[in-house]
Amino acid sequence: MQQRKVTWLAATALGLALTGMAMADPAEDTLSVETDDGTIDFVTQTAAPEFLKGHLDTIYSGWLFREDETRALQKDDFDNPAMVFYDRGVDRWNATIGKNGESCAGCHQGPESMAGLRAVMPRVDEKSGKLMIMEDYINNCVTERMGLEKWGTTSNEMKDMLSVISMQSRGEIVNVKIDGAAAPFWEKGKEIYYTRYGQLEMSCANCHEDHYGQMIRADHLSQGQINGFPTYRLKDAGMVSAQQRFVGCVRDTRAETFKAGSDEFKALELYVASRGNGLSVEGVSVRH
Amino acid sequence: MTRHLVQATLLALAAATPAFSDTAPKDVVFEEGAVAQSLTGKPGNPEEGVKVMTTNALGNCVACHVVGALPDVQFPGNIAPPLDGVADRYSEAQLRGIVANAKMTFDGSFMPAFYKTDGFIRPGDGYTGKAAGGELPPILNATQIEDVVAYLVTLKE
């Protein structure tokens, strides 16, 4: 009898635990968007890359951790508030903003010439051996080809342009290189990912690997994937880049953050992007 | 005159700094994670403890823990164990130790140390993202820790 009671209690506890898990699960939903060029079906969950064995089995887009209304905004380009910033970016792409009247279009033709780039960024530049995030490539053009002052890493013009370039790879599978010349940067990013910063002593992994799906107060923790970035963040009523979000997350651990565009956060972006190898680039996404 | 100055200085110090009788964070003695002595030498106030636990800028325990006895708390988190019955599972000394620095009881615990002032990596100045100006004050002071402990010991099932 005693034995039976214990078993029953254990079963109840397990049941409660499973209920908790069910509540914590990412949403059961699929993401498809109708465009002028046909329907794009997005991979929002898939098997984790090999190097995450023992850490994660399945990787999920942050889209699956958002509420119904937020997810719906991303299913229709007319509802997607990020499209305004994409449009603004396309205007800037075509504008003759350089010191001698240069424009992005003057060298690169239409933005579609950038197809595929977002899916493999960050990457190591073959010529310089430097780790490049998209912002670095954009600023190279802005300063060297256009003769302008460089754009702020998290400035509006920068995020508009990130949106334009990201949209050219919409639906493509993230495939960031982690070996060869990228390996030392990737290792550095991994170390940062697992370091517990600040007075709260929290690492990226504490929330986004160990407790994704669960709630910190009203926040539903995602896996911290960046395949959707840049994203329209409802909380900020504007576009947010991965670099900007890293600053916010580390600040929230009561730590001295690294700067957006710093070597540390560039390495972290490479590592975090690689954790999403296999998910779709979402172009410009919507989160809260 | 001088005496008045000294008294005024002492009064100002008393207002700005923890009471002299408080155990400083660095002087807390952990025995297998537990802290036997009250950090203030006095019993805490459980009602104040609830305030500390449910206020974002203070302990914000409910960010991660559900407390069934506090049904009015909106959106309690669920990443950490519920606290109902916690006083059946742990002694007062163990609870004090866990609140002060849970990592002394649970190795590698996610739970922040609420009464610790050093040993941090890139400590910041609150939530500004800037570097801390000097040694950080603990997240909670000794009185607040004791108030939380005083509430936790009431959570029996």
PDB file of N, CA, C and O in Angstrom, chain A residues 177-220:
ATOM      1  N   LYS A 177      29.612  28.941 -41.907  1.00  0.00           N
ATOM      2  CA  LYS A 177      30.812  28.113 -41.841  1.00  0.00           C
ATOM      3  C   LYS A 177      31.447  28.242 -40.457  1.00  0.00           C
ATOM      4  O   LYS A 177      31.591  29.363 -39.947  1.00  0.00           O
ATOM      5  N   ILE A 178      31.801  27.125 -39.870  1.00  0.00           N
ATOM      6  CA  ILE A 178      32.374  27.181 -38.521  1.00  0.00           C
ATOM      7  C   ILE A 178      33.791  26.614 -38.470  1.00  0.00           C
ATOM      8  O   ILE A 178      34.440  26.683 -37.433  1.00  0.00           O
ATOM      9  N   ASP A 179      34.258  26.051 -39.583  1.00  0.00           N
ATOM     10  CA  ASP A 179      35.598  25.440 -39.549  1.00  0.00           C
ATOM     11  C   ASP A 179      36.588  26.299 -40.332  1.00  0.00           C
ATOM     12  O   ASP A 179      36.261  27.418 -40.747  1.00  0.00           O
ATOM     13  N   GLY A 180      37.771  25.799 -40.549  1.00  0.00           N
ATOM     14  CA  GLY A 180      38.783  26.547 -41.295  1.00  0.00           C
ATOM     15  C   GLY A 180      39.106  27.861 -40.609  1.00  0.00           C
ATOM     16  O   GLY A 180      39.261  27.918 -39.387  1.00  0.00           O
ATOM     17  N   ALA A 181      39.124  28.918 -41.401  1.00  0.00           N
ATOM     18  CA  ALA A 181      39.495  30.234 -40.869  1.00  0.00           C
ATOM     19  C   ALA A 181      38.489  30.725 -39.830  1.00  0.00           C
ATOM     20  O   ALA A 181      38.807  31.567 -38.977  1.00  0.00           O
ATOM     21  N   ALA A 182      37.244  30.196 -39.883  1.00  0.00           N
ATOM     22  CA  ALA A 182      36.214  30.654 -38.940  1.00  0.00           C
ATOM     23  C   ALA A 182      36.392  30.039 -37.554  1.00  0.00           C
ATOM     24  O   ALA A 182      35.878  30.575 -36.566  1.00  0.00           O
ATOM     25  N   ALA A 183      37.126  28.915 -37.483  1.00  0.00           N
ATOM     26  CA  ALA A 183      37.175  28.130 -36.240  1.00  0.00           C
ATOM     27  C   ALA A 183      37.581  28.936 -35.001  1.00  0.00           C
ATOM     28  O   ALA A 183      36.895  28.862 -33.975  1.00  0.00           O
ATOM     29  N   PRO A 184      38.684  29.715 -35.057  1.00  0.00           N
ATOM     30  CA  PRO A 184      39.063  30.433 -33.828  1.00  0.00           C
ATOM     31  C   PRO A 184      38.014  31.454 -33.391  1.00  0.00           C
ATOM     32  O   PRO A 184      37.784  31.631 -32.188  1.00  0.00           O
ATOM     33  N   PHE A 185      37.368  32.112 -34.350  1.00  0.00           N
ATOM     34  CA  PHE A 185      36.305  33.070 -34.004  1.00  0.00           C
ATOM     35  C   PHE A 185      35.110  32.340 -33.398  1.00  0.00           C
ATOM     36  O   PHE A 185      34.491  32.793 -32.437  1.00  0.00           O
ATOM     37  N   TRP A 186      34.810  31.194 -33.997  1.00  0.00           N
ATOM     38  CA  TRP A 186      33.666  30.402 -33.525  1.00  0.00           C
ATOM     39  C   TRP A 186      33.911  29.925 -32.085  1.00  0.00           C
ATOM     40  O   TRP A 186      33.008  29.994 -31.244  1.00  0.00           O
ATOM     41  N   GLU A 187      35.140  29.483 -31.811  1.00  0.00           N
ATOM     42  CA  GLU A 187      35.474  29.024 -30.453  1.00  0.00           C
ATOM     43  C   GLU A 187      35.342  30.165 -29.452  1.00  0.00           C
ATOM     44  O   GLU A 187      34.860  29.974 -28.331  1.00  0.00           O
ATOM     45  N   LYS A 188      35.773  31.351 -29.869  1.00  0.00           N
ATOM     46  CA  LYS A 188      35.663  32.513 -28.982  1.00  0.00           C
ATOM     47  C   LYS A 188      34.195  32.833 -28.707  1.00  0.00           C
ATOM     48  O   LYS A 188      33.802  33.115 -27.567  1.00  0.00           O
ATOM     49  N   GLY A 189      33.377  32.759 -29.754  1.00  0.00           N
ATOM     50  CA  GLY A 189      31.955  33.014 -29.588  1.00  0.00           C
ATOM     51  C   GLY A 189      31.302  31.996 -28.669  1.00  0.00           C
ATOM     52  O   GLY A 189      30.460  32.335 -27.837  1.00  0.00           O
ATOM     53  N   LYS A 190      31.740  30.755 -28.804  1.00  0.00           N
ATOM     54  CA  LYS A 190      31.186  29.689 -27.956  1.00  0.00           C
ATOM     55  C   LYS A 190      31.533  29.942 -26.489  1.00  0.00           C
ATOM     56  O   LYS A 190      30.695  29.780 -25.603  1.00  0.00           O
ATOM     57  N   GLU A 191      32.771  30.373 -26.265  1.00  0.00           N
ATOM     58  CA  GLU A 191      33.189  30.642 -24.878  1.00  0.00           C
ATOM     59  C   GLU A 191      32.321  31.749 -24.275  1.00  0.00           C
ATOM     60  O   GLU A 191      31.878  31.656 -23.126  1.00  0.00           O
ATOM     61  N   ILE A 192      32.067  32.794 -25.076  1.00  0.00           N
ATOM     62  CA  ILE A 192      31.225  33.894 -24.595  1.00  0.00           C
ATOM     63  C   ILE A 192      29.816  33.388 -24.302  1.00  0.00           C
ATOM     64  O   ILE A 192      29.199  33.749 -23.304  1.00  0.00           O
ATOM     65  N   TYR A 193      29.312  32.504 -25.173  1.00  0.00           N
ATOM     66  CA  TYR A 193      27.949  31.983 -25.028  1.00  0.00           C
ATOM     67  C   TYR A 193      27.743  31.280 -23.681  1.00  0.00           C
ATOM     68  O   TYR A 193      26.675  31.346 -23.076  1.00  0.00           O
ATOM     69  N   TYR A 194      28.797  30.618 -23.223  1.00  0.00           N
ATOM     70  CA  TYR A 194      28.669  29.835 -21.985  1.00  0.00           C
ATOM     71  C   TYR A 194      29.241  30.546 -20.753  1.00  0.00           C
ATOM     72  O   TYR A 194      29.306  29.961 -19.681  1.00  0.00           O
ATOM     73  N   THR A 195      29.656  31.813 -20.901  1.00  0.00           N
ATOM     74  CA  THR A 195      30.207  32.549 -19.753  1.00  0.00           C
ATOM     75  C   THR A 195      29.087  33.249 -18.986  1.00  0.00           C
ATOM     76  O   THR A 195      28.222  33.888 -19.588  1.00  0.00           O
ATOM     77  N   ARG A 196      29.133  33.126 -17.669  1.00  0.00           N
ATOM     78  CA  ARG A 196      28.081  33.721 -16.843  1.00  0.00           C
ATOM     79  C   ARG A 196      28.484  35.135 -16.448  1.00  0.00           C
ATOM     80  O   ARG A 196      29.274  35.346 -15.540  1.00  0.00           O
ATOM     81  N   TYR A 197      27.901  36.120 -17.117  1.00  0.00           N
ATOM     82  CA  TYR A 197      28.282  37.516 -16.939  1.00  0.00           C
ATOM     83  C   TYR A 197      27.432  38.217 -15.883  1.00  0.00           C
ATOM     84  O   TYR A 197      26.298  37.828 -15.593  1.00  0.00           O
ATOM     85  N   GLY A 198      28.017  39.279 -15.348  1.00  0.00           N
ATOM     86  CA  GLY A 198      27.257  40.238 -14.565  1.00  0.00           C
ATOM     87  C   GLY A 198      26.943  39.811 -13.145  1.00  0.00           C
ATOM     88  O   GLY A 198      27.265  38.699 -12.716  1.00  0.00           O
ATOM     89  N   GLN A 199      26.287  40.723 -12.427  1.00  0.00           N
ATOM     90  CA  GLN A 199      25.954  40.424 -11.029  1.00  0.00           C
ATOM     91  C   GLN A 199      24.940  39.291 -10.929  1.00  0.00           C
ATOM     92  O   GLN A 199      24.880  38.595  -9.924  1.00  0.00           O
ATOM     93  N   LEU A 200      24.150  39.102 -11.991  1.00  0.00           N
ATOM     94  CA  LEU A 200      23.188  37.995 -11.957  1.00  0.00           C
ATOM     95  C   LEU A 200      23.823  36.676 -12.404  1.00  0.00           C
ATOM     96  O   LEU A 200      23.188  35.628 -12.333  1.00  0.00           O
ATOM     97  N   GLU A 201      25.057  36.744 -12.897  1.00  0.00           N
ATOM     98  CA  GLU A 201      25.825  35.554 -13.289  1.00  0.00           C
ATOM     99  C   GLU A 201      25.025  34.643 -14.230  1.00  0.00           C
ATOM    100  O   GLU A 201      24.731  33.497 -13.910  1.00  0.00           O
ATOM    101  N   MET A 202      24.659  35.224 -15.376  1.00  0.00           N
ATOM    102  CA  MET A 202      23.872  34.465 -16.352  1.00  0.00           C
ATOM    103  C   MET A 202      24.601  34.404 -17.690  1.00  0.00           C
ATOM    104  O   MET A 202      25.112  35.414 -18.173  1.00  0.00           O
ATOM    105  N   SER A 203      24.599  33.229 -18.265  1.00  0.00           N
ATOM    106  CA  SER A 203      25.147  33.048 -19.611  1.00  0.00           C
ATOM    107  C   SER A 203      23.990  32.987 -20.601  1.00  0.00           C
ATOM    108  O   SER A 203      22.830  32.813 -20.202  1.00  0.00           O
ATOM    109  N   CYS A 204      24.314  33.086 -21.878  1.00  0.00           N
ATOM    110  CA  CYS A 204      23.291  32.889 -22.908  1.00  0.00           C
ATOM    111  C   CYS A 204      22.632  31.527 -22.699  1.00  0.00           C
ATOM    112  O   CYS A 204      21.413  31.379 -22.780  1.00  0.00           O
ATOM    113  N   ALA A 205      23.489  30.520 -22.416  1.00  0.00           N
ATOM    114  CA  ALA A 205      23.010  29.137 -22.313  1.00  0.00           C
ATOM    115  C   ALA A 205      22.031  28.949 -21.153  1.00  0.00           C
ATOM    116  O   ALA A 205      21.098  28.153 -21.252  1.00  0.00           O
ATOM    117  N   ASN A 206      22.237  29.671 -20.055  1.00  0.00           N
ATOM    118  CA  ASN A 206      21.353  29.502 -18.896  1.00  0.00           C
ATOM    119  C   ASN A 206      19.892  29.660 -19.296  1.00  0.00           C
ATOM    120  O   ASN A 206      19.024  28.881 -18.888  1.00  0.00           O
ATOM    121  N   CYS A 207      19.599  30.692 -20.076  1.00  0.00           N
ATOM    122  CA  CYS A 207      18.220  30.919 -20.506  1.00  0.00           C
ATOM    123  C   CYS A 207      17.891  30.139 -21.779  1.00  0.00           C
ATOM    124  O   CYS A 207      16.878  29.454 -21.850  1.00  0.00           O
ATOM    125  N   HIS A 208      18.731  30.260 -22.797  1.00  0.00           N
ATOM    126  CA  HIS A 208      18.326  29.863 -24.150  1.00  0.00           C
ATOM    127  C   HIS A 208      18.663  28.427 -24.514  1.00  0.00           C
ATOM    128  O   HIS A 208      18.215  27.927 -25.538  1.00  0.00           O
ATOM    129  N   GLU A 209      19.469  27.777 -23.685  1.00  0.00           N
ATOM    130  CA  GLU A 209      19.721  26.348 -23.906  1.00  0.00           C
ATOM    131  C   GLU A 209      19.081  25.514 -22.793  1.00  0.00           C
ATOM    132  O   GLU A 209      18.416  24.520 -23.057  1.00  0.00           O
ATOM    133  N   ASP A 210      19.258  25.946 -21.539  1.00  0.00           N
ATOM    134  CA  ASP A 210      18.773  25.151 -20.396  1.00  0.00           C
ATOM    135  C   ASP A 210      17.287  25.357 -20.127  1.00  0.00           C
ATOM    136  O   ASP A 210      16.643  24.473 -19.569  1.00  0.00           O
ATOM    137  N   HIS A 211      16.751  26.514 -20.457  1.00  0.00           N
ATOM    138  CA  HIS A 211      15.380  26.825 -20.034  1.00  0.00           C
ATOM    139  C   HIS A 211      14.482  27.367 -21.138  1.00  0.00           C
ATOM    140  O   HIS A 211      13.451  27.972 -20.850  1.00  0.00           O
ATOM    141  N   TYR A 212      14.855  27.142 -22.401  1.00  0.00           N
ATOM    142  CA  TYR A 212      13.979  27.643 -23.468  1.00  0.00           C
ATOM    143  C   TYR A 212      12.613  26.968 -23.342  1.00  0.00           C
ATOM    144  O   TYR A 212      12.505  25.824 -22.893  1.00  0.00           O
ATOM    145  N   GLY A 213      11.588  27.704 -23.702  1.00  0.00           N
ATOM    146  CA  GLY A 213      10.224  27.174 -23.569  1.00  0.00           C
ATOM    147  C   GLY A 213       9.585  27.523 -22.239  1.00  0.00           C
ATOM    148  O   GLY A 213       8.373  27.472 -22.114  1.00  0.00           O
ATOM    149  N   GLN A 214      10.413  27.869 -21.252  1.00  0.00           N
ATOM    150  CA  GLN A 214       9.854  28.203 -19.942  1.00  0.00           C
ATOM    151  C   GLN A 214       9.694  29.718 -19.809  1.00  0.00           C
ATOM    152  O   GLN A 214      10.075  30.479 -20.703  1.00  0.00           O
ATOM    153  N   MET A 215       9.105  30.119 -18.681  1.00  0.00           N
ATOM    154  CA  MET A 215       8.770  31.532 -18.511  1.00  0.00           C
ATOM    155  C   MET A 215       9.663  32.184 -17.463  1.00  0.00           C
ATOM    156  O   MET A 215       9.812  31.667 -16.353  1.00  0.00           O
ATOM    157  N   ILE A 216      10.244  33.337 -17.792  1.00  0.00           N
ATOM    158  CA  ILE A 216      10.777  34.233 -16.765  1.00  0.00           C
ATOM    159  C   ILE A 216       9.772  35.363 -16.689  1.00  0.00           C
ATOM    160  O   ILE A 216       9.643  36.156 -17.615  1.00  0.00           O
ATOM    161  N   ARG A 217       9.024  35.353 -15.594  1.00  0.00           N
ATOM    162  CA  ARG A 217       7.863  36.231 -15.473  1.00  0.00           C
ATOM    163  C   ARG A 217       7.019  36.074 -16.750  1.00  0.00           C
ATOM    164  O   ARG A 217       6.695  34.944 -17.084  1.00  0.00           O
ATOM    165  N   ALA A 218       6.708  37.142 -17.479  1.00  0.00           N
ATOM    166  CA  ALA A 218       5.832  36.968 -18.641  1.00  0.00           C
ATOM    167  C   ALA A 218       6.610  36.681 -19.925  1.00  0.00           C
ATOM    168  O   ALA A 218       6.032  36.599 -20.999  1.00  0.00           O
ATOM    169  N   ASP A 219       7.937  36.531 -19.817  1.00  0.00           N
ATOM    170  CA  ASP A 219       8.746  36.307 -21.020  1.00  0.00           C
ATOM    171  C   ASP A 219       8.893  34.824 -21.320  1.00  0.00           C
ATOM    172  O   ASP A 219       9.393  34.069 -20.486  1.00  0.00           O
ATOM    173  N   HIS A 220       8.459  34.425 -22.508  1.00  0.00           N
ATOM    174  CA  HIS A 220       8.601  33.037 -22.944  1.00  0.00           C
ATOM    175  C   HIS A 220       9.994  32.899 -23.555  1.00  0.00           C
ATOM    176  O   HIS A 220      10.287  33.495 -24.589  1.00  0.00           O
TER     177      HIS A 220
END
